[in-house]
């Protein structure tokens, strides 16, 4: 299933299996940034799916836990 993302939406890039926040649009791609920050990547719009609120919260908690364990800066 595809979606029409808007700036700030959380989506899953099914092509790489990562969840990201929509930061912009460049040519045919949607620019996503990982939950919790990091380097943006370009995703094909046809490979994006909306993320449920529970999935977004889970992704945020995973990042916070990794930071508390010293796995992330």
XYZ file of C-alpha atoms in Angstrom:
73
model
C 0.000 0.000 0.000
C 1.303 3.469 -0.800
C 0.512 6.791 0.812
C 0.692 10.485 -0.061
C 3.041 11.759 2.654
C 3.081 15.295 4.015
C 5.884 17.150 5.754
C 6.269 15.833 9.297
C 4.449 12.531 8.693
C 5.990 9.322 10.007
C 6.175 6.605 7.395
C 7.897 3.287 6.864
C 10.177 2.905 3.871
C 9.365 -0.702 3.035
C 12.276 -0.801 0.596
C 14.793 -0.600 3.451
C 12.595 -1.473 6.443
C 13.159 1.820 8.283
C 10.769 4.325 9.815
C 11.367 7.997 9.148
C 9.915 11.475 9.346
C 9.136 13.236 6.059
C 11.561 16.167 5.792
C 11.046 17.196 2.188
C 10.640 16.274 -1.444
C 13.422 16.209 -4.036
C 12.517 15.306 -7.603
C 10.690 11.968 -7.563
C 11.870 11.122 -4.026
C 10.661 11.758 -0.501
C 13.411 12.718 1.941
C 13.166 10.907 5.263
C 15.091 11.309 8.519
C 15.293 8.477 11.054
C 13.219 8.784 14.211
C 15.549 10.322 16.793
C 17.701 12.065 14.173
C 20.454 11.059 11.835
C 21.230 11.235 8.142
C 18.360 11.686 5.733
C 17.770 9.266 2.896
C 15.736 9.375 -0.291
C 12.783 7.014 -0.562
C 10.569 6.103 -3.475
C 7.003 7.256 -2.750
C 5.576 3.914 -3.908
C 7.449 2.110 -1.129
C 6.097 4.208 1.726
C 3.337 3.174 4.070
C 1.714 5.152 6.876
C 2.893 4.354 10.388
C 0.351 3.795 13.165
C 0.740 5.887 16.315
C 1.748 2.798 18.293
C 4.513 2.022 15.774
C 5.795 5.599 15.955
C 5.917 5.452 19.750
C 7.714 2.103 19.629
C 10.332 3.520 17.248
C 10.899 6.518 19.528
C 11.279 4.323 22.607
C 13.757 2.090 20.764
C 15.926 5.114 19.948
C 15.748 6.399 23.533
C 16.711 2.971 24.894
C 19.650 2.681 22.498
C 20.882 6.117 23.590
C 20.627 5.176 27.266
C 22.735 2.075 26.572
C 25.365 4.204 24.829
C 24.688 2.699 21.407
C 23.797 6.080 19.883
C 25.284 9.553 20.384
